PDB file of C-alpha atoms in Angstrom:
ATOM      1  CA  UNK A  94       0.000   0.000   0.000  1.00  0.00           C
ATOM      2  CA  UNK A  95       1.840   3.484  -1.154  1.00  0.00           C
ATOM      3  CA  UNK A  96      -0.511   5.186   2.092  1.00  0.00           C
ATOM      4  CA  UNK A  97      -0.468   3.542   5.725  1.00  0.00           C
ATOM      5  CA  UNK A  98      -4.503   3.296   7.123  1.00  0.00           C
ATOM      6  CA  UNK A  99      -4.145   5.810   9.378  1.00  0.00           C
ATOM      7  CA  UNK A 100      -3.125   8.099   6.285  1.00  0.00           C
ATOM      8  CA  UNK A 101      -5.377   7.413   4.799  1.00  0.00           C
ATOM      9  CA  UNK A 102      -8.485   7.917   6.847  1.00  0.00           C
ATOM     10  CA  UNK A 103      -7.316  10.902   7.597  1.00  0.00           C
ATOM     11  CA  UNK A 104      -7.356  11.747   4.104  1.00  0.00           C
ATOM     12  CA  UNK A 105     -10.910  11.131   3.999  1.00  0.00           C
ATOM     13  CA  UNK A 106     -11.890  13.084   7.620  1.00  0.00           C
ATOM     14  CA  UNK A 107     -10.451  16.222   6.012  1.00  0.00           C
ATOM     15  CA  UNK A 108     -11.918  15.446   3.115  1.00  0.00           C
ATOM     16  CA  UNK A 109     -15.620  15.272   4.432  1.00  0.00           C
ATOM     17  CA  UNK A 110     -14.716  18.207   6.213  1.00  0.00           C
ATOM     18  CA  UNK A 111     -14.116  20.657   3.341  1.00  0.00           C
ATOM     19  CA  UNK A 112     -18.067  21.411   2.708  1.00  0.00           C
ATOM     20  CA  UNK A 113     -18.064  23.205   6.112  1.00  0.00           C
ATOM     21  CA  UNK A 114     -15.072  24.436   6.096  1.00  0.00           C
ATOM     22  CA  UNK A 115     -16.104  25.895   3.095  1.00  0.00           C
ATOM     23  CA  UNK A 116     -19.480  26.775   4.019  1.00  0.00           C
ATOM     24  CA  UNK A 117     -18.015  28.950   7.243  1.00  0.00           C
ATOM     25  CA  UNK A 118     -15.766  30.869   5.214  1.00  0.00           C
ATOM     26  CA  UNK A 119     -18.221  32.008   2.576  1.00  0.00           C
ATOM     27  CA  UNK A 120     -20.773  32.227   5.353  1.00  0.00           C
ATOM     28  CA  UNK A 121     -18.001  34.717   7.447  1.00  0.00           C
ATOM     29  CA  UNK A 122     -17.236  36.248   4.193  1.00  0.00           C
ATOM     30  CA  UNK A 123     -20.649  36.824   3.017  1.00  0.00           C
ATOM     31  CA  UNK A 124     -21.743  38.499   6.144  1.00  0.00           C
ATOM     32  CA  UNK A 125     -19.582  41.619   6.267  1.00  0.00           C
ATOM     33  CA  UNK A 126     -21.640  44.861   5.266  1.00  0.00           C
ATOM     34  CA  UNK A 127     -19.004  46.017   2.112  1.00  0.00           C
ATOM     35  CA  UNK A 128     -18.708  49.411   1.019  1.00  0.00           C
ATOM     36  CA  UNK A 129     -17.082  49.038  -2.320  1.00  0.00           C
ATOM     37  CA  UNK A 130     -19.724  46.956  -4.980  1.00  0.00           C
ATOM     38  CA  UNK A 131     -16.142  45.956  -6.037  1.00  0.00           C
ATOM     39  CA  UNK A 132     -15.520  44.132  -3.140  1.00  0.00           C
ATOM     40  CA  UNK A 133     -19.117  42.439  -2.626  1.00  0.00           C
ATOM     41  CA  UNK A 134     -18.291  41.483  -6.275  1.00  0.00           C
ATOM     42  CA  UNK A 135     -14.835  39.247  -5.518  1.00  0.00           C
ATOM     43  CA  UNK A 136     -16.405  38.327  -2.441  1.00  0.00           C
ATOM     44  CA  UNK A 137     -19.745  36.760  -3.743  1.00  0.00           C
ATOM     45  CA  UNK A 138     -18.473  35.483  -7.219  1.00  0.00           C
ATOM     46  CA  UNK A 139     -14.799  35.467  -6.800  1.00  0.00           C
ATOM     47  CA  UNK A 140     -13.860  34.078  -3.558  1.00  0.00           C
ATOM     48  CA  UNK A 141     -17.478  31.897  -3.654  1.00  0.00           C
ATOM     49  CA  UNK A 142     -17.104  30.317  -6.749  1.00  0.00           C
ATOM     50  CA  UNK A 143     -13.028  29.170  -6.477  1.00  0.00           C
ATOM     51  CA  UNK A 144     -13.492  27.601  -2.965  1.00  0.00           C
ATOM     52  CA  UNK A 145     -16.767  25.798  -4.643  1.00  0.00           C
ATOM     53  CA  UNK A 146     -14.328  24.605  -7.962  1.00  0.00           C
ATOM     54  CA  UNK A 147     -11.295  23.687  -5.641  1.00  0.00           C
ATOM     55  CA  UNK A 148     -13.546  21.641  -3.270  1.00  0.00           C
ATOM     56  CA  UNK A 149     -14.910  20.010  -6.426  1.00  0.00           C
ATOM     57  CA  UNK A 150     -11.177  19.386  -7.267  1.00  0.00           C
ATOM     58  CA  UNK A 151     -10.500  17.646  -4.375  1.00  0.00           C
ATOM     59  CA  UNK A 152     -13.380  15.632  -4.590  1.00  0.00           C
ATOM     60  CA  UNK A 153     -12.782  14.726  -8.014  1.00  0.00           C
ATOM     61  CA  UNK A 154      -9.346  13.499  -7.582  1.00  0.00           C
ATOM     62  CA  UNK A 155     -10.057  10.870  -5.050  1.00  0.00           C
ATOM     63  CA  UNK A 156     -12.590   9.680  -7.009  1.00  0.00           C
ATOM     64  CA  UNK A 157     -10.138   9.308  -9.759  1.00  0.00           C
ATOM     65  CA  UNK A 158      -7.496   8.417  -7.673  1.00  0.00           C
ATOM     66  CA  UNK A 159      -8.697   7.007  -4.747  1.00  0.00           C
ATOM     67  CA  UNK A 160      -5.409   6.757  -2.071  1.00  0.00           C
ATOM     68  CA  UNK A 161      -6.491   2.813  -0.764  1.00  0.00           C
ATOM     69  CA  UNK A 162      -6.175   1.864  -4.503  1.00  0.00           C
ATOM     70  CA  UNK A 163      -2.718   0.337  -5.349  1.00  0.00           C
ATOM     71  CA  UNK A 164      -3.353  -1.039  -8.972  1.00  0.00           C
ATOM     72  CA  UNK A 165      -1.633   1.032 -11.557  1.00  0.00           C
ATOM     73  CA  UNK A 166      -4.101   3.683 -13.004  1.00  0.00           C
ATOM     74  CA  UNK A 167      -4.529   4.532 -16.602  1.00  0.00           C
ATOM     75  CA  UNK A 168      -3.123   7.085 -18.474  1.00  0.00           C
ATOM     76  CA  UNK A 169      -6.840   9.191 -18.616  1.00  0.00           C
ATOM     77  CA  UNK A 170      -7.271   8.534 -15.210  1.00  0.00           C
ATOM     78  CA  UNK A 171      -4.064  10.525 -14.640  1.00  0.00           C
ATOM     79  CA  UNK A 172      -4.574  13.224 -16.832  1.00  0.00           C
ATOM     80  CA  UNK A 173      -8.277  13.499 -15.583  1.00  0.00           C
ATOM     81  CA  UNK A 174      -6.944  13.861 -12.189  1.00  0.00           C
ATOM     82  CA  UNK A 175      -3.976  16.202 -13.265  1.00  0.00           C
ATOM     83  CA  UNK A 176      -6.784  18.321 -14.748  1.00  0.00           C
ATOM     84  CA  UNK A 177      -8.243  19.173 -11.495  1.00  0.00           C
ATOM     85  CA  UNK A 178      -5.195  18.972  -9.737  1.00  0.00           C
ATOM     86  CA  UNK A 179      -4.222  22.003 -12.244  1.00  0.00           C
ATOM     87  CA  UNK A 180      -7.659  23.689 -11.597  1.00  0.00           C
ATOM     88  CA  UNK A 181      -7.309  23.247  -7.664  1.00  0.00           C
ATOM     89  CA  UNK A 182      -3.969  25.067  -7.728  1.00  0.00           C
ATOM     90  CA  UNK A 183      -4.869  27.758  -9.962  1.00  0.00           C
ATOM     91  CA  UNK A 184      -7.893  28.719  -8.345  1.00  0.00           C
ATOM     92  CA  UNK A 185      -6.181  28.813  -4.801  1.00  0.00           C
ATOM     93  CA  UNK A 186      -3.739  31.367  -6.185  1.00  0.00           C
ATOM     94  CA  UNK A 187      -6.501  33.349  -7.769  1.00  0.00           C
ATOM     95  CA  UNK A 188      -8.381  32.798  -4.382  1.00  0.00           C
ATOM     96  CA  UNK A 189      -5.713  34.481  -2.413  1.00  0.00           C
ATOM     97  CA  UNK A 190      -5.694  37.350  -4.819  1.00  0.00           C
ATOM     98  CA  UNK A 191      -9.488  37.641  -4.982  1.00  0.00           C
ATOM     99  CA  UNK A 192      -9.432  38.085  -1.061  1.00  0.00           C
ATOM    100  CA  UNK A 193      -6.158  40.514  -1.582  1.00  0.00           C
ATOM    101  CA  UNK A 194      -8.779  42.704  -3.762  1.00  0.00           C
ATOM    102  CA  UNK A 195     -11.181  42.698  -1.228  1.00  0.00           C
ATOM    103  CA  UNK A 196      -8.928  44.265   1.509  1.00  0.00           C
ATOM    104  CA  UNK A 197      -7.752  46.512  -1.166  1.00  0.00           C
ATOM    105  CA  UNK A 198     -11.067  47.982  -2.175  1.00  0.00           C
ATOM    106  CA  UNK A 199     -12.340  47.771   1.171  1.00  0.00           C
ATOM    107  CA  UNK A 200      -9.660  50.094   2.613  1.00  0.00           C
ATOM    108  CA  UNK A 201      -9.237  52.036  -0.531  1.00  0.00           C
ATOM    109  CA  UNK A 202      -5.336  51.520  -0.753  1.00  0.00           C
ATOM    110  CA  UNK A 203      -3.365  53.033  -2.760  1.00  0.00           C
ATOM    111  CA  UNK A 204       0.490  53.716  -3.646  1.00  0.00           C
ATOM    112  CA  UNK A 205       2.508  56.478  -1.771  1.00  0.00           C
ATOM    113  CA  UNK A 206       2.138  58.243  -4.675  1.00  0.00           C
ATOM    114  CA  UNK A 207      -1.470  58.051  -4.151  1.00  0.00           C
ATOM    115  CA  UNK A 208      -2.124  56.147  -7.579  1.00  0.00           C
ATOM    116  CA  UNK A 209      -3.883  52.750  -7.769  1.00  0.00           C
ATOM    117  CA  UNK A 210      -1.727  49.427  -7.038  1.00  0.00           C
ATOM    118  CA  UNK A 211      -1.103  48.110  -9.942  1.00  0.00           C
ATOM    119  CA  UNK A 212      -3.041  44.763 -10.630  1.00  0.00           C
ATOM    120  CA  UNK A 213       0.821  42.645 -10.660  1.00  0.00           C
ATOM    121  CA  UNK A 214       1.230  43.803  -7.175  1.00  0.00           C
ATOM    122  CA  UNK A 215      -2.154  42.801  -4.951  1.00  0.00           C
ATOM    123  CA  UNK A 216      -2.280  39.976  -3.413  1.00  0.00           C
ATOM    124  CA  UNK A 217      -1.009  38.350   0.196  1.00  0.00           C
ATOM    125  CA  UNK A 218       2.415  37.298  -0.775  1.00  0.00           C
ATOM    126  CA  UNK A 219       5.596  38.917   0.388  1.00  0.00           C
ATOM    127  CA  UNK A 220       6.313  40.794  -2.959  1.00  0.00           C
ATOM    128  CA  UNK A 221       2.730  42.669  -2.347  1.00  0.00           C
ATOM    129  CA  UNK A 222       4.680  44.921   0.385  1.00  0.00           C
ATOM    130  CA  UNK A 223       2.144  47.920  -0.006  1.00  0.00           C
ATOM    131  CA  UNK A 224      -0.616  45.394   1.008  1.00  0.00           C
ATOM    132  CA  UNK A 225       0.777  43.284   3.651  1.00  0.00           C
ATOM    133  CA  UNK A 226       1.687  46.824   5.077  1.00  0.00           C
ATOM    134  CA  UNK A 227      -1.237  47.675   5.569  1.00  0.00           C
ATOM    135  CA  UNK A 228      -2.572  44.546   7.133  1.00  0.00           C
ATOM    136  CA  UNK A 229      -3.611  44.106  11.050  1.00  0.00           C
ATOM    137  CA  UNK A 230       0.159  43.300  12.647  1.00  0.00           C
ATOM    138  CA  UNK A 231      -1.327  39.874  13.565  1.00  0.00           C
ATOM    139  CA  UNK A 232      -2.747  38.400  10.219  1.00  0.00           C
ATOM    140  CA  UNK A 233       0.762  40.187   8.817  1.00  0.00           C
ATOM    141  CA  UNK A 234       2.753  37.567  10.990  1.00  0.00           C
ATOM    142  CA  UNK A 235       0.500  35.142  10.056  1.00  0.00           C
ATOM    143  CA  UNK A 236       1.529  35.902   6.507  1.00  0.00           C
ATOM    144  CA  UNK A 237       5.092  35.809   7.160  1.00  0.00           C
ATOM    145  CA  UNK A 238       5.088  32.408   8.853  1.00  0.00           C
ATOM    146  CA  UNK A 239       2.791  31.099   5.238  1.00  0.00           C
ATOM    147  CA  UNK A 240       5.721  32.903   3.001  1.00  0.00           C
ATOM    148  CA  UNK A 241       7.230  29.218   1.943  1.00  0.00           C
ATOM    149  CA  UNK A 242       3.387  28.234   0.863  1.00  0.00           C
ATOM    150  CA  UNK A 243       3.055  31.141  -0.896  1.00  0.00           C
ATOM    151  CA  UNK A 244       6.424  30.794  -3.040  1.00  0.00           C
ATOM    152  CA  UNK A 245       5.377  27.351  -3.896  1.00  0.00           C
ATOM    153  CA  UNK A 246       2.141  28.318  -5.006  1.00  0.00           C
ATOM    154  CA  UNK A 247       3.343  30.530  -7.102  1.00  0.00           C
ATOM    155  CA  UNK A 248       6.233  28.445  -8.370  1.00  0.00           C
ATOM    156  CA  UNK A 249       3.193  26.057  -9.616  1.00  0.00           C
ATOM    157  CA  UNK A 250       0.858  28.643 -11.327  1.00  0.00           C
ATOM    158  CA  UNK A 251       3.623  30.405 -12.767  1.00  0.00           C
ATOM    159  CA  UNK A 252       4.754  26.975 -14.274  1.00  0.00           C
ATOM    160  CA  UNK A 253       1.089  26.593 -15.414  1.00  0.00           C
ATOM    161  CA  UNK A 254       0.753  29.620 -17.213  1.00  0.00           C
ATOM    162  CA  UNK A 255       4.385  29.747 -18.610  1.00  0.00           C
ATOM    163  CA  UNK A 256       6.662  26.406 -18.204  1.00  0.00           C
ATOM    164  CA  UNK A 257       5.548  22.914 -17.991  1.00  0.00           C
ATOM    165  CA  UNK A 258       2.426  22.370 -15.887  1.00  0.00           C
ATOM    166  CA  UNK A 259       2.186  19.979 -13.344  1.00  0.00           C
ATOM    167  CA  UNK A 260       1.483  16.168 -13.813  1.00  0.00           C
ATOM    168  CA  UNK A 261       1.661  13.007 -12.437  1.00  0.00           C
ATOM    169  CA  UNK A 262       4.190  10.666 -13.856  1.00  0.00           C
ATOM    170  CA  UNK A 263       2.650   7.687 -15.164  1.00  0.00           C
ATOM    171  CA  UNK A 264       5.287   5.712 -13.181  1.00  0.00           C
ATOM    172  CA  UNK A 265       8.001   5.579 -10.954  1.00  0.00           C
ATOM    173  CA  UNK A 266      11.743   4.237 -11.125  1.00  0.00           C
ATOM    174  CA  UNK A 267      12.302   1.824  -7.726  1.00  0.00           C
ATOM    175  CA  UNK A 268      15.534   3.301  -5.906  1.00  0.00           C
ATOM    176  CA  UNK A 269      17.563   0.115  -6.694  1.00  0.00           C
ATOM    177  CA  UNK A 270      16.742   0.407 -10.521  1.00  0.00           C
ATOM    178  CA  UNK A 271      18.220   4.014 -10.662  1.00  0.00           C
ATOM    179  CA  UNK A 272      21.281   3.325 -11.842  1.00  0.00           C
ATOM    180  CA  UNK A 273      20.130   1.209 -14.959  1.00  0.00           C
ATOM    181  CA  UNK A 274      17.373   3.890 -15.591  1.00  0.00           C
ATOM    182  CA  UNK A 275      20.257   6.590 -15.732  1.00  0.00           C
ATOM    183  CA  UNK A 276      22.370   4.764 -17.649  1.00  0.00           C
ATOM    184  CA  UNK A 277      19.228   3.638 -20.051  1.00  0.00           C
ATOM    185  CA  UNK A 278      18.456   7.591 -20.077  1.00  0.00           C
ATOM    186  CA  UNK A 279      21.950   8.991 -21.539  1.00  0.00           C
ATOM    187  CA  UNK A 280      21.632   6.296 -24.562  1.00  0.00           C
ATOM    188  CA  UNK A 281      18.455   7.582 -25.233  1.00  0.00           C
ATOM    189  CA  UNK A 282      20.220  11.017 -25.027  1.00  0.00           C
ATOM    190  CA  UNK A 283      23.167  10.329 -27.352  1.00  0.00           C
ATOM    191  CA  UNK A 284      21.698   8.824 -30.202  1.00  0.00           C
ATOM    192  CA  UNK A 285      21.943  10.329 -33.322  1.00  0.00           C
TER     193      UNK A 285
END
């Protein structure tokens, strides 16, 4: 089994969790009284509708690839589940900078010039200094102790929208078949 049991039923606790989870966030979102349509607008539809498409995601990819299963899945299985593994992580970045647009309507922020922020620079990562400046001093630390997340998150949507996007390799090379795999990989390399 590539999961131990206890993995993997807590897999599927979190999992059955993410409805509500979901639900209190919108539900905590949804309730503030917004001053800016702007904001009421990546609230309802922006932040709403990525949380409901990443849950989806992560639905969809245990079905696909359920973790207990240990026969060798097929080559549209993976890319179905690499399609919504895609999906999940683009929508979490876009997430984060949907919320980031919130704060920054909300409180009206602007450069130190006084000119708007320009749309490259909102969101909650460390780069977006004029934003996490003007955060509460506690959600700021929060954000500071979250800075590796949000490198890697952007690391995989920039290699979405740019590089090569992420996958799931239809198979794996066992440690003590590395070398002949190597050595297998430069012939392929130097033929003509």
């Amino acid at each position: 089994m590539y999961f131990a049991q206890s993995t993997i039923d807590e897999f599927y606790v979190e999992l059955a969790d993410t409805t509500a989870k979901r639900i209190a966030v919108l539900e905590a979102l949804l309730s503030q009284s917004y001053q800016v349509p702007r904001a009421q607008e990546f609230a309802a539809h922006g932040v709403s509708r990525r949380l409901r498409t990443m849950e989806l995601c992560l639905k969809n990819v245990f079905a696909i690839l359920p973790p207990e299963v240990e026969d060798e899945p097929s080559m549209d299985e993976l890319v179905d589940a690499v399609i919504q593994i895609q999906a999940f992580i683009f929508n979490a970045f876009a997430c984060v900078d949907n919320i980031a647009w919130i704060w920054v309507c909300e409180q009206k922020l602007t450069t130190d010039k006084g000119e708007a922020i320009a749309a490259t620079h909102i969101g909650l990562s460390k780069n977006c200094r004029i934003i996490r400046r003007s955060l509460p001093t506690k959600f700021r630390e929060h954000l500071v102790s979250l800075n590796p997340w949000f490198a890697q998150l952007e690391d995989f949507r920039h290699a979405l929208a740019h590089c090569i996007p992420l996958y799931i390799p239809p198979s794996a090379v066992l440690i003590k078949d590395a070398a002949k795999y190597e050595l297998l990989e430069k012939k392929i390399a130097s033929r003509p």
